[in-house]
Amino acid sequence: MPTGRKDRMKLRNSYVLAATLSAILLLQGCANSQLMGGNESELYQASQDSLAKSSYSLAISNLEQLEQRFPFSRFSDQAQFDLLYAKFQNKNYDEVVVLADRLIRLQPDHPEIGYAWYLKAMGRYELSRSNRSVFSGWDITTRDTS
């Protein structure tokens, strides 16, 4: 008799475990479907709304999804420039330099490539400025401008 009870407890515990795992997987699937968005124009519009609201982290997430899911869409060129801008505004200067390098290398004849050069230079400037003040203790504002 005691062995029958143990078997029933093991069976019940396995059912509880299976139900819990199923619920977790179901909830995770629902969360992913909300993040993925719809088609390319909806995802691009969501990123533009995030940029307008200065929600740069959400804009970065949407633009990266757009680039991954629709690499050859009609919004891909503008999305890359928007991603560059959002990362700069989010103070991810090292990522700005890398992304600008890639953009310059892949699209050197783009009409707006000067903007990528500008953000790359600003990213390098901010990196060098922060490195001087953090590591050496040197204040950049006291530097002799001559």
PDB file of N, CA and C in Angstrom, residues 81-146:
ATOM      1  N   PHE A  81      20.239  54.352 -40.833  1.00  0.00           N
ATOM      2  CA  PHE A  81      20.579  55.695 -40.370  1.00  0.00           C
ATOM      3  C   PHE A  81      19.838  56.033 -39.075  1.00  0.00           C
ATOM      4  N   ASP A  82      18.586  55.600 -38.969  1.00  0.00           N
ATOM      5  CA  ASP A  82      17.828  55.829 -37.737  1.00  0.00           C
ATOM      6  C   ASP A  82      18.435  55.059 -36.573  1.00  0.00           C
ATOM      7  N   LEU A  83      18.896  53.839 -36.847  1.00  0.00           N
ATOM      8  CA  LEU A  83      19.543  53.050 -35.809  1.00  0.00           C
ATOM      9  C   LEU A  83      20.826  53.726 -35.341  1.00  0.00           C
ATOM     10  N   LEU A  84      21.568  54.271 -36.263  1.00  0.00           N
ATOM     11  CA  LEU A  84      22.786  55.008 -35.928  1.00  0.00           C
ATOM     12  C   LEU A  84      22.463  56.192 -35.011  1.00  0.00           C
ATOM     13  N   TYR A  85      21.433  56.946 -35.369  1.00  0.00           N
ATOM     14  CA  TYR A  85      21.006  58.096 -34.568  1.00  0.00           C
ATOM     15  C   TYR A  85      20.522  57.664 -33.178  1.00  0.00           C
ATOM     16  N   ALA A  86      19.716  56.613 -33.122  1.00  0.00           N
ATOM     17  CA  ALA A  86      19.172  56.150 -31.837  1.00  0.00           C
ATOM     18  C   ALA A  86      20.282  55.665 -30.914  1.00  0.00           C
ATOM     19  N   LYS A  87      21.261  54.974 -31.462  1.00  0.00           N
ATOM     20  CA  LYS A  87      22.371  54.502 -30.627  1.00  0.00           C
ATOM     21  C   LYS A  87      23.217  55.669 -30.139  1.00  0.00           C
ATOM     22  N   PHE A  88      23.365  56.695 -30.967  1.00  0.00           N
ATOM     23  CA  PHE A  88      24.101  57.871 -30.526  1.00  0.00           C
ATOM     24  C   PHE A  88      23.348  58.580 -29.400  1.00  0.00           C
ATOM     25  N   GLN A  89      22.064  58.730 -29.552  1.00  0.00           N
ATOM     26  CA  GLN A  89      21.267  59.388 -28.521  1.00  0.00           C
ATOM     27  C   GLN A  89      21.203  58.556 -27.243  1.00  0.00           C
ATOM     28  N   ASN A  90      21.321  57.246 -27.369  1.00  0.00           N
ATOM     29  CA  ASN A  90      21.311  56.352 -26.207  1.00  0.00           C
ATOM     30  C   ASN A  90      22.699  56.232 -25.579  1.00  0.00           C
ATOM     31  N   LYS A  91      23.665  56.953 -26.123  1.00  0.00           N
ATOM     32  CA  LYS A  91      25.051  57.010 -25.630  1.00  0.00           C
ATOM     33  C   LYS A  91      25.785  55.688 -25.742  1.00  0.00           C
ATOM     34  N   ASN A  92      25.481  54.934 -26.791  1.00  0.00           N
ATOM     35  CA  ASN A  92      26.220  53.719 -27.106  1.00  0.00           C
ATOM     36  C   ASN A  92      27.277  54.073 -28.149  1.00  0.00           C
ATOM     37  N   TYR A  93      28.261  54.856 -27.741  1.00  0.00           N
ATOM     38  CA  TYR A  93      29.202  55.441 -28.692  1.00  0.00           C
ATOM     39  C   TYR A  93      30.070  54.409 -29.383  1.00  0.00           C
ATOM     40  N   ASP A  94      30.456  53.357 -28.689  1.00  0.00           N
ATOM     41  CA  ASP A  94      31.262  52.326 -29.337  1.00  0.00           C
ATOM     42  C   ASP A  94      30.470  51.616 -30.432  1.00  0.00           C
ATOM     43  N   GLU A  95      29.181  51.375 -30.192  1.00  0.00           N
ATOM     44  CA  GLU A  95      28.340  50.764 -31.217  1.00  0.00           C
ATOM     45  C   GLU A  95      28.102  51.722 -32.386  1.00  0.00           C
ATOM     46  N   VAL A  96      28.048  53.014 -32.093  1.00  0.00           N
ATOM     47  CA  VAL A  96      27.873  54.010 -33.152  1.00  0.00           C
ATOM     48  C   VAL A  96      29.056  53.968 -34.105  1.00  0.00           C
ATOM     49  N   VAL A  97      30.259  53.915 -33.571  1.00  0.00           N
ATOM     50  CA  VAL A  97      31.459  53.894 -34.414  1.00  0.00           C
ATOM     51  C   VAL A  97      31.481  52.640 -35.284  1.00  0.00           C
ATOM     52  N   VAL A  98      31.164  51.492 -34.704  1.00  0.00           N
ATOM     53  CA  VAL A  98      31.174  50.236 -35.466  1.00  0.00           C
ATOM     54  C   VAL A  98      30.083  50.246 -36.533  1.00  0.00           C
ATOM     55  N   LEU A  99      28.877  50.681 -36.167  1.00  0.00           N
ATOM     56  CA  LEU A  99      27.771  50.714 -37.125  1.00  0.00           C
ATOM     57  C   LEU A  99      28.034  51.716 -38.245  1.00  0.00           C
ATOM     58  N   ALA A 100      28.603  52.857 -37.910  1.00  0.00           N
ATOM     59  CA  ALA A 100      28.928  53.849 -38.941  1.00  0.00           C
ATOM     60  C   ALA A 100      30.006  53.320 -39.877  1.00  0.00           C
ATOM     61  N   ASP A 101      31.007  52.646 -39.340  1.00  0.00           N
ATOM     62  CA  ASP A 101      32.040  52.036 -40.197  1.00  0.00           C
ATOM     63  C   ASP A 101      31.420  51.058 -41.186  1.00  0.00           C
ATOM     64  N   ARG A 102      30.514  50.226 -40.686  1.00  0.00           N
ATOM     65  CA  ARG A 102      29.864  49.252 -41.557  1.00  0.00           C
ATOM     66  C   ARG A 102      29.027  49.941 -42.627  1.00  0.00           C
ATOM     67  N   LEU A 103      28.295  50.960 -42.219  1.00  0.00           N
ATOM     68  CA  LEU A 103      27.445  51.691 -43.159  1.00  0.00           C
ATOM     69  C   LEU A 103      28.279  52.394 -44.226  1.00  0.00           C
ATOM     70  N   ILE A 104      29.396  52.986 -43.820  1.00  0.00           N
ATOM     71  CA  ILE A 104      30.288  53.674 -44.763  1.00  0.00           C
ATOM     72  C   ILE A 104      30.925  52.675 -45.728  1.00  0.00           C
ATOM     73  N   ARG A 105      31.303  51.516 -45.202  1.00  0.00           N
ATOM     74  CA  ARG A 105      31.929  50.502 -46.048  1.00  0.00           C
ATOM     75  C   ARG A 105      30.939  49.899 -47.045  1.00  0.00           C
ATOM     76  N   LEU A 106      29.688  49.682 -46.620  1.00  0.00           N
ATOM     77  CA  LEU A 106      28.718  49.025 -47.489  1.00  0.00           C
ATOM     78  C   LEU A 106      28.033  49.969 -48.473  1.00  0.00           C
ATOM     79  N   GLN A 107      27.881  51.245 -48.088  1.00  0.00           N
ATOM     80  CA  GLN A 107      27.161  52.188 -48.939  1.00  0.00           C
ATOM     81  C   GLN A 107      27.940  53.491 -49.098  1.00  0.00           C
ATOM     82  N   PRO A 108      29.117  53.453 -49.702  1.00  0.00           N
ATOM     83  CA  PRO A 108      29.922  54.677 -49.784  1.00  0.00           C
ATOM     84  C   PRO A 108      29.325  55.748 -50.688  1.00  0.00           C
ATOM     85  N   ASP A 109      28.426  55.383 -51.596  1.00  0.00           N
ATOM     86  CA  ASP A 109      27.848  56.356 -52.526  1.00  0.00           C
ATOM     87  C   ASP A 109      26.451  56.816 -52.129  1.00  0.00           C
ATOM     88  N   HIS A 110      26.019  56.461 -50.931  1.00  0.00           N
ATOM     89  CA  HIS A 110      24.682  56.866 -50.491  1.00  0.00           C
ATOM     90  C   HIS A 110      24.634  58.388 -50.353  1.00  0.00           C
ATOM     91  N   PRO A 111      23.531  59.026 -50.746  1.00  0.00           N
ATOM     92  CA  PRO A 111      23.465  60.497 -50.684  1.00  0.00           C
ATOM     93  C   PRO A 111      23.583  61.064 -49.264  1.00  0.00           C
ATOM     94  N   GLU A 112      23.233  60.282 -48.259  1.00  0.00           N
ATOM     95  CA  GLU A 112      23.284  60.767 -46.875  1.00  0.00           C
ATOM     96  C   GLU A 112      24.468  60.192 -46.094  1.00  0.00           C
ATOM     97  N   ILE A 113      25.493  59.711 -46.772  1.00  0.00           N
ATOM     98  CA  ILE A 113      26.611  59.071 -46.082  1.00  0.00           C
ATOM     99  C   ILE A 113      27.400  60.057 -45.229  1.00  0.00           C
ATOM    100  N   GLY A 114      27.307  61.331 -45.536  1.00  0.00           N
ATOM    101  CA  GLY A 114      27.975  62.335 -44.713  1.00  0.00           C
ATOM    102  C   GLY A 114      27.475  62.334 -43.279  1.00  0.00           C
ATOM    103  N   TYR A 115      26.202  62.001 -43.090  1.00  0.00           N
ATOM    104  CA  TYR A 115      25.635  61.926 -41.745  1.00  0.00           C
ATOM    105  C   TYR A 115      26.272  60.783 -40.953  1.00  0.00           C
ATOM    106  N   ALA A 116      26.556  59.677 -41.633  1.00  0.00           N
ATOM    107  CA  ALA A 116      27.230  58.559 -40.960  1.00  0.00           C
ATOM    108  C   ALA A 116      28.646  58.956 -40.555  1.00  0.00           C
ATOM    109  N   TRP A 117      29.343  59.679 -41.450  1.00  0.00           N
ATOM    110  CA  TRP A 117      30.683  60.175 -41.103  1.00  0.00           C
ATOM    111  C   TRP A 117      30.612  61.110 -39.898  1.00  0.00           C
ATOM    112  N   TYR A 118      29.619  61.970 -39.865  1.00  0.00           N
ATOM    113  CA  TYR A 118      29.454  62.925 -38.767  1.00  0.00           C
ATOM    114  C   TYR A 118      29.206  62.195 -37.450  1.00  0.00           C
ATOM    115  N   LEU A 119      28.283  61.240 -37.438  1.00  0.00           N
ATOM    116  CA  LEU A 119      27.997  60.525 -36.192  1.00  0.00           C
ATOM    117  C   LEU A 119      29.175  59.644 -35.772  1.00  0.00           C
ATOM    118  N   LYS A 120      29.927  59.126 -36.734  1.00  0.00           N
ATOM    119  CA  LYS A 120      31.122  58.362 -36.389  1.00  0.00           C
ATOM    120  C   LYS A 120      32.140  59.268 -35.690  1.00  0.00           C
ATOM    121  N   ALA A 121      32.337  60.461 -36.240  1.00  0.00           N
ATOM    122  CA  ALA A 121      33.282  61.406 -35.630  1.00  0.00           C
ATOM    123  C   ALA A 121      32.803  61.832 -34.238  1.00  0.00           C
ATOM    124  N   MET A 122      31.506  62.083 -34.098  1.00  0.00           N
ATOM    125  CA  MET A 122      30.972  62.476 -32.788  1.00  0.00           C
ATOM    126  C   MET A 122      31.091  61.332 -31.785  1.00  0.00           C
ATOM    127  N   GLY A 123      30.880  60.112 -32.245  1.00  0.00           N
ATOM    128  CA  GLY A 123      31.036  58.952 -31.368  1.00  0.00           C
ATOM    129  C   GLY A 123      32.472  58.795 -30.901  1.00  0.00           C
ATOM    130  N   ARG A 124      33.418  58.962 -31.831  1.00  0.00           N
ATOM    131  CA  ARG A 124      34.840  58.892 -31.451  1.00  0.00           C
ATOM    132  C   ARG A 124      35.211  60.010 -30.488  1.00  0.00           C
ATOM    133  N   TYR A 125      34.675  61.190 -30.735  1.00  0.00           N
ATOM    134  CA  TYR A 125      34.955  62.319 -29.847  1.00  0.00           C
ATOM    135  C   TYR A 125      34.432  62.040 -28.442  1.00  0.00           C
ATOM    136  N   GLU A 126      33.203  61.564 -28.338  1.00  0.00           N
ATOM    137  CA  GLU A 126      32.635  61.278 -27.017  1.00  0.00           C
ATOM    138  C   GLU A 126      33.394  60.157 -26.318  1.00  0.00           C
ATOM    139  N   LEU A 127      33.845  59.156 -27.072  1.00  0.00           N
ATOM    140  CA  LEU A 127      34.638  58.083 -26.464  1.00  0.00           C
ATOM    141  C   LEU A 127      35.968  58.619 -25.948  1.00  0.00           C
ATOM    142  N   SER A 128      36.628  59.444 -26.759  1.00  0.00           N
ATOM    143  CA  SER A 128      37.925  59.968 -26.325  1.00  0.00           C
ATOM    144  C   SER A 128      37.751  60.927 -25.164  1.00  0.00           C
ATOM    145  N   ARG A 129      36.675  61.682 -25.175  1.00  0.00           N
ATOM    146  CA  ARG A 129      36.414  62.631 -24.091  1.00  0.00           C
ATOM    147  C   ARG A 129      36.142  61.910 -22.775  1.00  0.00           C
ATOM    148  N   SER A 130      35.353  60.889 -22.846  1.00  0.00           N
ATOM    149  CA  SER A 130      35.049  60.152 -21.617  1.00  0.00           C
ATOM    150  C   SER A 130      36.264  59.374 -21.131  1.00  0.00           C
ATOM    151  N   ASN A 131      37.083  58.865 -22.039  1.00  0.00           N
ATOM    152  CA  ASN A 131      38.273  58.121 -21.620  1.00  0.00           C
ATOM    153  C   ASN A 131      39.283  59.040 -20.950  1.00  0.00           C
ATOM    154  N   ARG A 132      39.440  60.254 -21.443  1.00  0.00           N
ATOM    155  CA  ARG A 132      40.396  61.171 -20.823  1.00  0.00           C
ATOM    156  C   ARG A 132      39.982  61.527 -19.413  1.00  0.00           C
ATOM    157  N   SER A 133      38.717  61.829 -19.230  1.00  0.00           N
ATOM    158  CA  SER A 133      38.301  62.277 -17.916  1.00  0.00           C
ATOM    159  C   SER A 133      38.200  61.135 -16.921  1.00  0.00           C
ATOM    160  N   VAL A 134      37.850  59.943 -17.372  1.00  0.00           N
ATOM    161  CA  VAL A 134      37.683  58.832 -16.447  1.00  0.00           C
ATOM    162  C   VAL A 134      39.022  58.237 -16.045  1.00  0.00           C
ATOM    163  N   PHE A 135      39.880  57.953 -17.024  1.00  0.00           N
ATOM    164  CA  PHE A 135      41.103  57.229 -16.720  1.00  0.00           C
ATOM    165  C   PHE A 135      42.246  58.117 -16.245  1.00  0.00           C
ATOM    166  N   SER A 136      42.360  59.291 -16.785  1.00  0.00           N
ATOM    167  CA  SER A 136      43.500  60.118 -16.411  1.00  0.00           C
ATOM    168  C   SER A 136      43.134  61.195 -15.407  1.00  0.00           C
ATOM    169  N   GLY A 137      41.850  61.432 -15.206  1.00  0.00           N
ATOM    170  CA  GLY A 137      41.440  62.481 -14.286  1.00  0.00           C
ATOM    171  C   GLY A 137      41.609  63.873 -14.862  1.00  0.00           C
ATOM    172  N   TRP A 138      41.914  63.961 -16.142  1.00  0.00           N
ATOM    173  CA  TRP A 138      42.173  65.226 -16.799  1.00  0.00           C
ATOM    174  C   TRP A 138      40.862  65.808 -17.283  1.00  0.00           C
ATOM    175  N   ASP A 139      40.595  67.050 -16.960  1.00  0.00           N
ATOM    176  CA  ASP A 139      39.359  67.708 -17.364  1.00  0.00           C
ATOM    177  C   ASP A 139      39.566  68.352 -18.730  1.00  0.00           C
ATOM    178  N   ILE A 140      38.767  67.968 -19.706  1.00  0.00           N
ATOM    179  CA  ILE A 140      38.929  68.454 -21.071  1.00  0.00           C
ATOM    180  C   ILE A 140      38.641  69.938 -21.189  1.00  0.00           C
ATOM    181  N   THR A 141      37.856  70.498 -20.289  1.00  0.00           N
ATOM    182  CA  THR A 141      37.520  71.921 -20.366  1.00  0.00           C
ATOM    183  C   THR A 141      38.689  72.807 -19.971  1.00  0.00           C
ATOM    184  N   THR A 142      39.686  72.268 -19.305  1.00  0.00           N
ATOM    185  CA  THR A 142      40.846  73.075 -18.914  1.00  0.00           C
ATOM    186  C   THR A 142      41.951  73.045 -19.956  1.00  0.00           C
ATOM    187  N   ARG A 143      41.732  72.365 -21.047  1.00  0.00           N
ATOM    188  CA  ARG A 143      42.747  72.227 -22.092  1.00  0.00           C
ATOM    189  C   ARG A 143      42.975  73.555 -22.817  1.00  0.00           C
ATOM    190  N   ASP A 144      44.217  73.825 -23.129  1.00  0.00           N
ATOM    191  CA  ASP A 144      44.570  75.039 -23.864  1.00  0.00           C
ATOM    192  C   ASP A 144      44.125  74.885 -25.314  1.00  0.00           C
ATOM    193  N   THR A 145      43.310  75.822 -25.791  1.00  0.00           N
ATOM    194  CA  THR A 145      42.764  75.692 -27.143  1.00  0.00           C
ATOM    195  C   THR A 145      43.728  76.143 -28.230  1.00  0.00           C
ATOM    196  N   SER A 146      44.803  76.795 -27.879  1.00  0.00           N
ATOM    197  CA  SER A 146      45.765  77.189 -28.903  1.00  0.00           C
ATOM    198  C   SER A 146      46.613  75.995 -29.248  1.00  0.00           C
TER     199      SER A 146
END
